[in-house]
CSV table of C-alpha atoms in Angstrom, one decimal:
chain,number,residue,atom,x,y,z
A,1,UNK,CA,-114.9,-39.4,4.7
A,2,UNK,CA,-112.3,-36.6,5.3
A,3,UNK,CA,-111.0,-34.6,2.8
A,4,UNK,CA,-109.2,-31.9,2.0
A,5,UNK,CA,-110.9,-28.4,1.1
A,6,UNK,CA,-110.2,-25.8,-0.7
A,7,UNK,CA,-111.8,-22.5,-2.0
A,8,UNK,CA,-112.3,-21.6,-4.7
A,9,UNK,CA,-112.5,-24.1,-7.0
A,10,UNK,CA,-112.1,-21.6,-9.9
A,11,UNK,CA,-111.1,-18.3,-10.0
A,12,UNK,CA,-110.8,-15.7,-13.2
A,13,UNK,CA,-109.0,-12.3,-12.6
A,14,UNK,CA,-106.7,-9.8,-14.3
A,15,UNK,CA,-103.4,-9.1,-14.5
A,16,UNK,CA,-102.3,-7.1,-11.4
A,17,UNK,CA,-105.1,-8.5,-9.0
A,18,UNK,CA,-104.3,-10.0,-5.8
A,19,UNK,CA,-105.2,-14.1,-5.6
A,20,UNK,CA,-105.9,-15.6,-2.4
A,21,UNK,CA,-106.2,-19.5,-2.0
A,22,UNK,CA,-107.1,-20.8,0.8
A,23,UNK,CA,-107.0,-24.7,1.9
A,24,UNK,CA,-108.6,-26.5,5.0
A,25,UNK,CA,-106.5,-29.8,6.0
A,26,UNK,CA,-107.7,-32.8,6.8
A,27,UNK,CA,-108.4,-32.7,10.7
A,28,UNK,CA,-105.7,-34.3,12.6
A,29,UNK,CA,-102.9,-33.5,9.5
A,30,UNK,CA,-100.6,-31.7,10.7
A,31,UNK,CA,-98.2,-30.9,7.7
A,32,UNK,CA,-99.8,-29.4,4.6
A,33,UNK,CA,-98.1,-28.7,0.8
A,34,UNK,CA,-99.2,-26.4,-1.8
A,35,UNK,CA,-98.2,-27.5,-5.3
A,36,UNK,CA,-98.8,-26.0,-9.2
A,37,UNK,CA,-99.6,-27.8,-12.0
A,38,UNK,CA,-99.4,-26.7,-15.6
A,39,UNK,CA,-99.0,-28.8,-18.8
A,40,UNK,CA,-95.4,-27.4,-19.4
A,41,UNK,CA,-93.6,-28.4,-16.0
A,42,UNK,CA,-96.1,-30.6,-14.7
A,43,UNK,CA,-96.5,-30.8,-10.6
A,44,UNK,CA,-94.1,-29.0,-8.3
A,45,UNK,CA,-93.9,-28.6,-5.0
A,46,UNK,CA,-94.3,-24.5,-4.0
A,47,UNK,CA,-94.2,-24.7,-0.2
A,48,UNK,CA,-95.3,-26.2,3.1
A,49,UNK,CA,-95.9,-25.8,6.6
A,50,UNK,CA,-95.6,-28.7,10.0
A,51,UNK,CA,-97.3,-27.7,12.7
A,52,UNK,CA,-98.4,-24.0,10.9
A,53,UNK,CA,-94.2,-23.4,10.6
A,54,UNK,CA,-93.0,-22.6,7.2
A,55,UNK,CA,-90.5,-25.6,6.4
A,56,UNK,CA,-89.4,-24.9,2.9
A,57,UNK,CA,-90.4,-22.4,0.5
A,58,UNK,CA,-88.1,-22.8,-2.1
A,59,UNK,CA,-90.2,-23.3,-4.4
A,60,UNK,CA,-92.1,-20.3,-4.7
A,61,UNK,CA,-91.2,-17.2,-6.6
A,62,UNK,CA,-90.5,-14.7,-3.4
A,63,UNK,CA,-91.6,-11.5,-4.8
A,64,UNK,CA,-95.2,-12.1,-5.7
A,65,UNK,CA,-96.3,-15.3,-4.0
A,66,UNK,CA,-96.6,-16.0,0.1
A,67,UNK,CA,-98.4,-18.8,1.8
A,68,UNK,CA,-99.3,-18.6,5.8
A,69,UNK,CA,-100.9,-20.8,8.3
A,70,UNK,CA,-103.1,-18.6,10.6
A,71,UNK,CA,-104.2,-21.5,12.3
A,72,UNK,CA,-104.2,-25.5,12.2
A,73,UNK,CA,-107.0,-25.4,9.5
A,74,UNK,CA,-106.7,-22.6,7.2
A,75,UNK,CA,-103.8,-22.5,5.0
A,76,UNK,CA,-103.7,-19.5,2.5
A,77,UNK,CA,-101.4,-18.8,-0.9
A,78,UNK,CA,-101.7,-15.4,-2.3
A,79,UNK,CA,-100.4,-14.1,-5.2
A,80,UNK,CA,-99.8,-10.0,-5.6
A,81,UNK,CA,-99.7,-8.8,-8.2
A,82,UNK,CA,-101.2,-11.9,-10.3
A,83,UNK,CA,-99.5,-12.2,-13.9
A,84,UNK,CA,-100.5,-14.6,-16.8
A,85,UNK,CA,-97.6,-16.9,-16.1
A,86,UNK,CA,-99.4,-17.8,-12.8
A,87,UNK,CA,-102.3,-19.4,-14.5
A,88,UNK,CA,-102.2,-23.1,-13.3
A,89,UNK,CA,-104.2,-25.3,-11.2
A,90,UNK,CA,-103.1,-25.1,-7.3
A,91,UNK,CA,-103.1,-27.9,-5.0
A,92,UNK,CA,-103.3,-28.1,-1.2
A,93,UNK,CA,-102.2,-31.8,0.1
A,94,UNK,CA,-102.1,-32.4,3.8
A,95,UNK,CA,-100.6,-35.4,5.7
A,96,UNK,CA,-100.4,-37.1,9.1
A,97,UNK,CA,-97.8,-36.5,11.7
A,98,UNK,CA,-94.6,-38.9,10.6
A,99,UNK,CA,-96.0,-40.0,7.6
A,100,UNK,CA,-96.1,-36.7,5.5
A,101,UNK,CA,-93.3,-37.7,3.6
A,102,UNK,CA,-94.9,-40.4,2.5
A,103,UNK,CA,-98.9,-40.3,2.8
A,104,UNK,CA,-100.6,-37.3,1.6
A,105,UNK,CA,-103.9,-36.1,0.3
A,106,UNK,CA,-104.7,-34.0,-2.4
A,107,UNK,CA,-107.4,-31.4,-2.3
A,108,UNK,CA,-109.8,-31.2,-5.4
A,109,UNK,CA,-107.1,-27.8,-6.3
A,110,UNK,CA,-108.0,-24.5,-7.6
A,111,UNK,CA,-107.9,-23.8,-11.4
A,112,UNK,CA,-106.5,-19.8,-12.2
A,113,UNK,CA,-106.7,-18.2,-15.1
A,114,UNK,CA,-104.8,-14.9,-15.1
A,115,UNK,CA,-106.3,-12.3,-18.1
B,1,UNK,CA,-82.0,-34.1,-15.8
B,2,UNK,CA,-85.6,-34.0,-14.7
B,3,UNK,CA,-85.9,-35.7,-11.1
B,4,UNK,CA,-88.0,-38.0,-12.7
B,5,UNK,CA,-88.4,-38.7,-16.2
B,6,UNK,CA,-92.0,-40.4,-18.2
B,7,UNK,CA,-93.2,-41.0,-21.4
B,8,UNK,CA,-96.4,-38.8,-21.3
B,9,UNK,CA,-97.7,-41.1,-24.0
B,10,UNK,CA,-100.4,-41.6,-24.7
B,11,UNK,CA,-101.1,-45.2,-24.5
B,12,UNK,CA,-103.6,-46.3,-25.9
B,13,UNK,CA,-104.3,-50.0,-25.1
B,14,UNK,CA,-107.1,-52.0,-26.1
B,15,UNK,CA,-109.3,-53.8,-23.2
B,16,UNK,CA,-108.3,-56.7,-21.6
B,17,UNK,CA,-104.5,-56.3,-22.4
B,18,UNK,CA,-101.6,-55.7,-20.4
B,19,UNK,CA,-99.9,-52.4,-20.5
B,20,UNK,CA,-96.6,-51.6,-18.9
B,21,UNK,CA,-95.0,-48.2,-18.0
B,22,UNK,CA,-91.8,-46.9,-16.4
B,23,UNK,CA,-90.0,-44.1,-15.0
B,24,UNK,CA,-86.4,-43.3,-14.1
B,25,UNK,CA,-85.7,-41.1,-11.1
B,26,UNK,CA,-82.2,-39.0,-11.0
B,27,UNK,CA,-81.6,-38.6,-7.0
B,28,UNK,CA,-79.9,-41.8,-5.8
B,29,UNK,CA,-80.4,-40.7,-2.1
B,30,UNK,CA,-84.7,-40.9,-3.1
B,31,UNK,CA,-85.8,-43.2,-0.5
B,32,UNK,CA,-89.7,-43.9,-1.0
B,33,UNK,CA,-91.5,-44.5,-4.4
B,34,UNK,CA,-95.1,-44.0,-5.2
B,35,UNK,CA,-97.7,-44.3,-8.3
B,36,UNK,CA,-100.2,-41.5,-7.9
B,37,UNK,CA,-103.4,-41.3,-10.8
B,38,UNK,CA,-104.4,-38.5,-11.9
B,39,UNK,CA,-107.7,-38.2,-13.9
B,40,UNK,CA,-108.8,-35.5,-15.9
B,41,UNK,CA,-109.5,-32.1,-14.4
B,42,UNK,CA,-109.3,-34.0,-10.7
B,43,UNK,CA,-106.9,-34.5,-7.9
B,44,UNK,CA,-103.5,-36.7,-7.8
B,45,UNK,CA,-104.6,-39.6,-6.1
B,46,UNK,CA,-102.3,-42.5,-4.6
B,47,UNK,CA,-102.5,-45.7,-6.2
B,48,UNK,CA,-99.3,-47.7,-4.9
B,49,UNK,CA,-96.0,-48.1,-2.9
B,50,UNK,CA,-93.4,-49.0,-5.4
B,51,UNK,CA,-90.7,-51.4,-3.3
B,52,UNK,CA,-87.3,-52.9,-4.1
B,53,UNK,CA,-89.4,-57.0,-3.4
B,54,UNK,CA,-92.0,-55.8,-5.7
B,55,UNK,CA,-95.2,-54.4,-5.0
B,56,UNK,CA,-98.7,-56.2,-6.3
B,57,UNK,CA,-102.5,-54.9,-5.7
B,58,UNK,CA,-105.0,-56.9,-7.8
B,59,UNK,CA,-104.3,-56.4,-11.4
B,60,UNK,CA,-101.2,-53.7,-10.6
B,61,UNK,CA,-97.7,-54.4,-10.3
B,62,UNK,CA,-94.9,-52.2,-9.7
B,63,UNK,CA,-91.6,-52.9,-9.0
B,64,UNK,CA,-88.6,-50.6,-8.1
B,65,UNK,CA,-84.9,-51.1,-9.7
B,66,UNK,CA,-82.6,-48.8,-6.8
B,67,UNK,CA,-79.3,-49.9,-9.1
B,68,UNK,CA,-80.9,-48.4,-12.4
B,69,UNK,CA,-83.5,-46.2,-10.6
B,70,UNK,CA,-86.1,-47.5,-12.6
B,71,UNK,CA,-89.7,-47.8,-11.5
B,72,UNK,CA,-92.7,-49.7,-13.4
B,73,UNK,CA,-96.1,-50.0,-13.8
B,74,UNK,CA,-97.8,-53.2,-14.8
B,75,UNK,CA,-101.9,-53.6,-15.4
B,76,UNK,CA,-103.2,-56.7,-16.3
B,77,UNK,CA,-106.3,-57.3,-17.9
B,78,UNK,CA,-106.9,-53.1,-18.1
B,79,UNK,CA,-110.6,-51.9,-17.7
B,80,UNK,CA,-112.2,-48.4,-19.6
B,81,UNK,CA,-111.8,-47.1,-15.8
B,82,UNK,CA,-107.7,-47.8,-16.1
B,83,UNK,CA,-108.1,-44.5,-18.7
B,84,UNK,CA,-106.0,-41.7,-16.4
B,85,UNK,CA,-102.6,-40.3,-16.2
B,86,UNK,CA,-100.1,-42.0,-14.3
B,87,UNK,CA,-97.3,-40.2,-12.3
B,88,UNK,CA,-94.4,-41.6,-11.0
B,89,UNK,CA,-93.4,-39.9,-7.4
B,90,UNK,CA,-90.3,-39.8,-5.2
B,91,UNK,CA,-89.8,-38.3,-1.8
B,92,UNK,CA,-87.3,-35.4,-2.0
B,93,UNK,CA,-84.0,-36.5,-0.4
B,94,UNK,CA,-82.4,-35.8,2.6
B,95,UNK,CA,-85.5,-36.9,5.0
B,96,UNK,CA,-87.2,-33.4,3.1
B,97,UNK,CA,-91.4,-33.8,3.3
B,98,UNK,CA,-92.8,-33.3,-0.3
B,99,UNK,CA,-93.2,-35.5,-3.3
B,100,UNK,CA,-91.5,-35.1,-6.5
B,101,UNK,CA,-93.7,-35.8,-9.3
B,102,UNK,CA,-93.2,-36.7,-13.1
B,103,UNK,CA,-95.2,-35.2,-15.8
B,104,UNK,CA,-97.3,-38.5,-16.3
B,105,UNK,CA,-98.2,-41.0,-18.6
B,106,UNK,CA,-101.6,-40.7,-20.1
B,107,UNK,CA,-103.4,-44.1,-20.8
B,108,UNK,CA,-106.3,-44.5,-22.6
B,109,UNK,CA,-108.2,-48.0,-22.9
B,110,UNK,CA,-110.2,-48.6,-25.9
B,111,UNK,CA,-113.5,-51.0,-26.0
């Protein structure tokens, strides 16, 4: 049963530490979304990648967050420096090729708390 | 305008009865329509294609209005398993990949 992984599950750190997220895709997937959830704005899409290309980021604050693809099954989201406003649980979703738009899995997400 | 607009509820339905939700959506250029669950502390997980003909899987109905862009929710004969959140999702326009979620109604069925 394939899934989506990510590491680490949970993750407690200061103010002012760097975050890193990282996110395997689903072998074969080939496009792969990171997404925030809190209670006040609900799910929203942050960034995400076809083919390890950065498609749209437009989502994510530029000065403290970045996301990469280093290769087809490691996606990573870091956050430097970490504030208390980032506290959220993060989702990696990957889909296939042509149906991304429409068919995507959810990994089980990482839950931040920023001190 | 949010993209897409929910109650968040909650809901809270007694077993065996039928329980209806909706959501409207604010991009008239959205092109695909989905109902994802959610339940607690876990992953959003697809639970149906919402079309324009209607769209039924066992006891869950949905149904899509494009001229209002409205979207529903039906479940019949709801189990203690129903209890989740519910979130209506469009695709971004313009052929963009990437959902666009609503905050999610949370049901809760009682014995």
């Amino acid at each position: 049963d394939a899934r989506v992984t990510q590491t680490p599950r949970h993750k407690v750190t200061e103010m002012g530490q760097e975050v890193t997220m990282r996110c395997q895709p689903i072998l074969g997937h080939n496009t792969v979304f990171w997404y925030r959830q809190t209670m006040m704005q609900g799910l929203e899409l942050l960034a995400y990648f076809r083919n390890r290309a950065p498609l749209d980021d437009s989502g994510m604050p530029k000065d403290r967050f970045s996301a990469e693809m280093p290769d087809a099954t490691l996606a990573t989201l870091k956050i430097q420096p970490s504030e208390p406003r980032d506290s959220a649980v993060y989702f990696c979703a990957s889909g296939p090729p042509g149906l991304a738009g429409r068919t995507q899995y959810f990994g089980p997400g990482t839950r931040l708390t920023v001190l | 305008r949010k993209e897409v607009e929910q109650d968040p509820g909650p809901f809270n339905v007694p077993e065996g009865a039928t329980v209806a939700f909706n959501c409207t959506y604010s991009n008239s250029a959205s092109q695909s329509f989905f109902w994802y669950r959610q339940d607690c502390r876990k992953e959003p997980k697809l639970l149906m294609s919402v079309y324009s003909s209607g769209n039924e899987d066992g006891r869950f109905t949905a149904q899509l209005n494009r001229a209002s862009q409205y979207i529903s929710l039906l479940i019949r004969d709801s189990k203690l398993s129903d209890s989740a959140t519910y979130l209506c999702v469009v695709t971004r326009p313009g052929g963009a990949d990437g959902l666009t979620f609503g905050k999610g109604t949370h049901l809760i069925i009682q014995p």
